[in-house]
Coordinates of C-alpha atoms in Angstrom, one line a residue:
X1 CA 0.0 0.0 0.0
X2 CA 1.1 3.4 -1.1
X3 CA 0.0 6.5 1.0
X4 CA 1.0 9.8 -0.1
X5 CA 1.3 12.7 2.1
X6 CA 0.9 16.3 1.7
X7 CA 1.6 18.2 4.7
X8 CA -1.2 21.1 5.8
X9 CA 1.1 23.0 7.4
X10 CA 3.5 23.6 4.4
X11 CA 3.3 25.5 1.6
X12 CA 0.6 22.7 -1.4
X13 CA 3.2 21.7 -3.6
X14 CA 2.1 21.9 -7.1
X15 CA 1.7 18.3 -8.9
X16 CA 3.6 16.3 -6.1
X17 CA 3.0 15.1 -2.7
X18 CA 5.3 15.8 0.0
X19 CA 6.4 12.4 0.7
X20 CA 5.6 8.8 -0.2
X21 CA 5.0 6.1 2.2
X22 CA 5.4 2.4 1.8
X23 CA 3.9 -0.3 4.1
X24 CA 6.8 -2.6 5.2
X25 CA 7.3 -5.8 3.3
X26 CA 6.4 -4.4 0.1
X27 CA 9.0 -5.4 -2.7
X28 CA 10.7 -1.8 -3.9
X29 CA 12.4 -1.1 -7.3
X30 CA 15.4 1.5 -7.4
X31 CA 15.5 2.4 -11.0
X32 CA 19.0 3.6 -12.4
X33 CA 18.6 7.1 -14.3
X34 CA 16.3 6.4 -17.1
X35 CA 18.2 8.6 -20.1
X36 CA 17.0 9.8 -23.4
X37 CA 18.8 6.9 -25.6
X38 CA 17.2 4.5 -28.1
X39 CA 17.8 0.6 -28.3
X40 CA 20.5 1.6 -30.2
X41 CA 22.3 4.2 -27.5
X42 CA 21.5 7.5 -29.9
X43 CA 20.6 10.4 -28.1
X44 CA 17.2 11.1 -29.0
X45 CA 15.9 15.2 -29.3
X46 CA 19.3 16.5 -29.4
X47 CA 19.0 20.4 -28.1
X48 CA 14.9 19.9 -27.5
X49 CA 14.6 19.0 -23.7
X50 CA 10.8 18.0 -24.3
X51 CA 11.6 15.5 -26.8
X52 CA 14.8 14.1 -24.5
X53 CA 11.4 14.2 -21.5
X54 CA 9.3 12.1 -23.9
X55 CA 12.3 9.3 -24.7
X56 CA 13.4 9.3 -21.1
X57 CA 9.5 8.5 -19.8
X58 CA 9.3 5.9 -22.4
X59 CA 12.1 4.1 -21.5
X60 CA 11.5 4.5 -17.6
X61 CA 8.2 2.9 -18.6
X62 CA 10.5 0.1 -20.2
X63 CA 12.1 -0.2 -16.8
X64 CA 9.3 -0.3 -14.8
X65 CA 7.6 -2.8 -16.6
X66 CA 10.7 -5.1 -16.6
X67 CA 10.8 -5.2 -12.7
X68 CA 6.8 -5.7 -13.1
X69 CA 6.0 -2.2 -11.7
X70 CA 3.9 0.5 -13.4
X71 CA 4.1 4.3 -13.5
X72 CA 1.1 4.5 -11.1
X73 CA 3.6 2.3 -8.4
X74 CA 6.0 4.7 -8.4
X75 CA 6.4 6.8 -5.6
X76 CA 9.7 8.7 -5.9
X77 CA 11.9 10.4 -8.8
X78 CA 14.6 13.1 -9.1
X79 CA 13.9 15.0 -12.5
X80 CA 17.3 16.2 -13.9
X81 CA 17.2 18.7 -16.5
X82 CA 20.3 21.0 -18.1
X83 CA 19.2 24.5 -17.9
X84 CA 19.1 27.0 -15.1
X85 CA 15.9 28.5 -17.0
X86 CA 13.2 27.7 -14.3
X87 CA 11.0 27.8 -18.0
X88 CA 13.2 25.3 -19.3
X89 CA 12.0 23.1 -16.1
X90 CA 8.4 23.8 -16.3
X91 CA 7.9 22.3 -19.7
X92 CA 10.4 19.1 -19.2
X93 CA 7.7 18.9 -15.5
X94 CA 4.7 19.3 -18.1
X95 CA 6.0 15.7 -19.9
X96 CA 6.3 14.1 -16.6
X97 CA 2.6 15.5 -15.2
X98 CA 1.5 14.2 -19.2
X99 CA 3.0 10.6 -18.7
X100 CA 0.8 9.7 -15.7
X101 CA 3.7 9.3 -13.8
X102 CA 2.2 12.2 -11.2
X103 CA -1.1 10.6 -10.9
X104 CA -0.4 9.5 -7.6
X105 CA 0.7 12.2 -7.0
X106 CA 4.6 11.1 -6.0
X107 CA 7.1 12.9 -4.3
X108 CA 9.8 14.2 -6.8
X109 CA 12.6 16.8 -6.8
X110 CA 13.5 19.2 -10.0
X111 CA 16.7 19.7 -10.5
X112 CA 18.6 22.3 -12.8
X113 CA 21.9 20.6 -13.3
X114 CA 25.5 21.7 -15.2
X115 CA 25.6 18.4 -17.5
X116 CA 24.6 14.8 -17.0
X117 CA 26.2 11.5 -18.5
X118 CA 25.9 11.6 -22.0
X119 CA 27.1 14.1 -24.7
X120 CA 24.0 16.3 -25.4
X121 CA 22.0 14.5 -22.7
X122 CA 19.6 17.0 -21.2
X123 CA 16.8 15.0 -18.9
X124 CA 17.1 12.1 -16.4
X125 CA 14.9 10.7 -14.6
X126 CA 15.4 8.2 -11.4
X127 CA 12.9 6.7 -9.5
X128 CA 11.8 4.6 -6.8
X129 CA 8.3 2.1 -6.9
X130 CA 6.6 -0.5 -5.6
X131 CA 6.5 -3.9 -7.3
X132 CA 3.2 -5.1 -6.4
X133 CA 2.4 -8.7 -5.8
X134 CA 0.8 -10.4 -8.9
X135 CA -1.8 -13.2 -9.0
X136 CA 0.1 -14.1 -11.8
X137 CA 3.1 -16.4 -11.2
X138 CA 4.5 -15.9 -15.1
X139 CA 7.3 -13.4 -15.0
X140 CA 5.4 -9.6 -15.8
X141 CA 7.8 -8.9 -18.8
X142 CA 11.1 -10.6 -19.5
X143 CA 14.1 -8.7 -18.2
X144 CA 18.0 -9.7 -18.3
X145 CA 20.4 -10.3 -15.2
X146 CA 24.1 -10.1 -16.3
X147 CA 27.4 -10.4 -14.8
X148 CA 28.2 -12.3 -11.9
X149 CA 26.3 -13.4 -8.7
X150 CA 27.3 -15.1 -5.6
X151 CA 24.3 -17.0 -3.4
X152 CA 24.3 -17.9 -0.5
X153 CA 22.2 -20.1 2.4
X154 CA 18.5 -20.9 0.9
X155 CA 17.1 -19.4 -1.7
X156 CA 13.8 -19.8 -3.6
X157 CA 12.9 -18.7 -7.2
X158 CA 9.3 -18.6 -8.7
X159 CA 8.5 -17.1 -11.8
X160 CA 10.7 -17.2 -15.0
X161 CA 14.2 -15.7 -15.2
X162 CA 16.9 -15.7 -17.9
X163 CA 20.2 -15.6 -16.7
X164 CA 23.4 -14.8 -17.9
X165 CA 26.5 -15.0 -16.6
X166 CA 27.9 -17.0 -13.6
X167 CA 26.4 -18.2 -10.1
X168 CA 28.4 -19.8 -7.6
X169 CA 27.2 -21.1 -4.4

């Protein structure tokens, strides 16, 4: 369960609660910075932050679904955006309030930053949601584990998973 929290006593915020708060047990995704790449790592909307918005909420959508979450589970993000134009903010917010992603409404910060990770890169996106428990034992969307894990003591799988790389008891 997801309750979001907006505080009387401070100032409303404007699309975004105050803070999220998650019932303990529930499962929790920590998505890297979603970026405005395509499948083939080309910077999408070179010099149009709205466009780089658009690619970067479609492929944290991508993310999402890949750790079976949703936009509407997500209660966290940090919106990073190039420009110390507070106009230049506003209209990379307005693709973020468009997506759905501030239906719930969750807490985010948005930041005017210097640069960010890729040449040309203007938006990034992080976020935090719930994975919520599905009926459904079939993995929600097929997703890729790579590199190298160590396990140890019990562990239990149920679903499908794909795995490459190495596990070693």
């Amino acid at each position: 369960m997801i309750q979001r929290v907006t505080v009387p006593e401070l100032f409303p915020p404007p699309r975004y609660a105050h803070a999220s708060v998650v019932e303990a047990g529930a499962k929790l995704a920590f998505l890297a910075g979603s970026v405005p790449l395509d499948a083939e790592g080309k910077l999408v909307g070179e010099g149009d932050p709205v466009r780089q918005a658009r690619q970067v909420m479609a492929n944290l959508e991508r993310q999402l679904a890949a750790v079976g979450s949703d936009l509407t589970h997500v209660v966290a993000t940090d919106v990073y955006v190039v420009s110390d134009e507070p106009s230049v903010l506003s209209r990379v917010w307005d693709v973020v309030e468009a997506s759905g992603l501030s239906t719930g409404p969750h807490s985010s910060t948005l930041i005017g930053v210097a640069c960010l990770g890729y040449t040309g890169q203007l938006v990034e996106i992080t976020a935090t949601a719930v994975v919520p428990e599905h009926t459904d034992t079939r993995a929600p969307a097929e997703a890729r584990v790579s590199g190298e894990a160590q396990v140890s003591g019990e562990a239990r799988v149920s679903g499908e998973a794909r795995v490459s790389g190495e596990i070693r008891p």
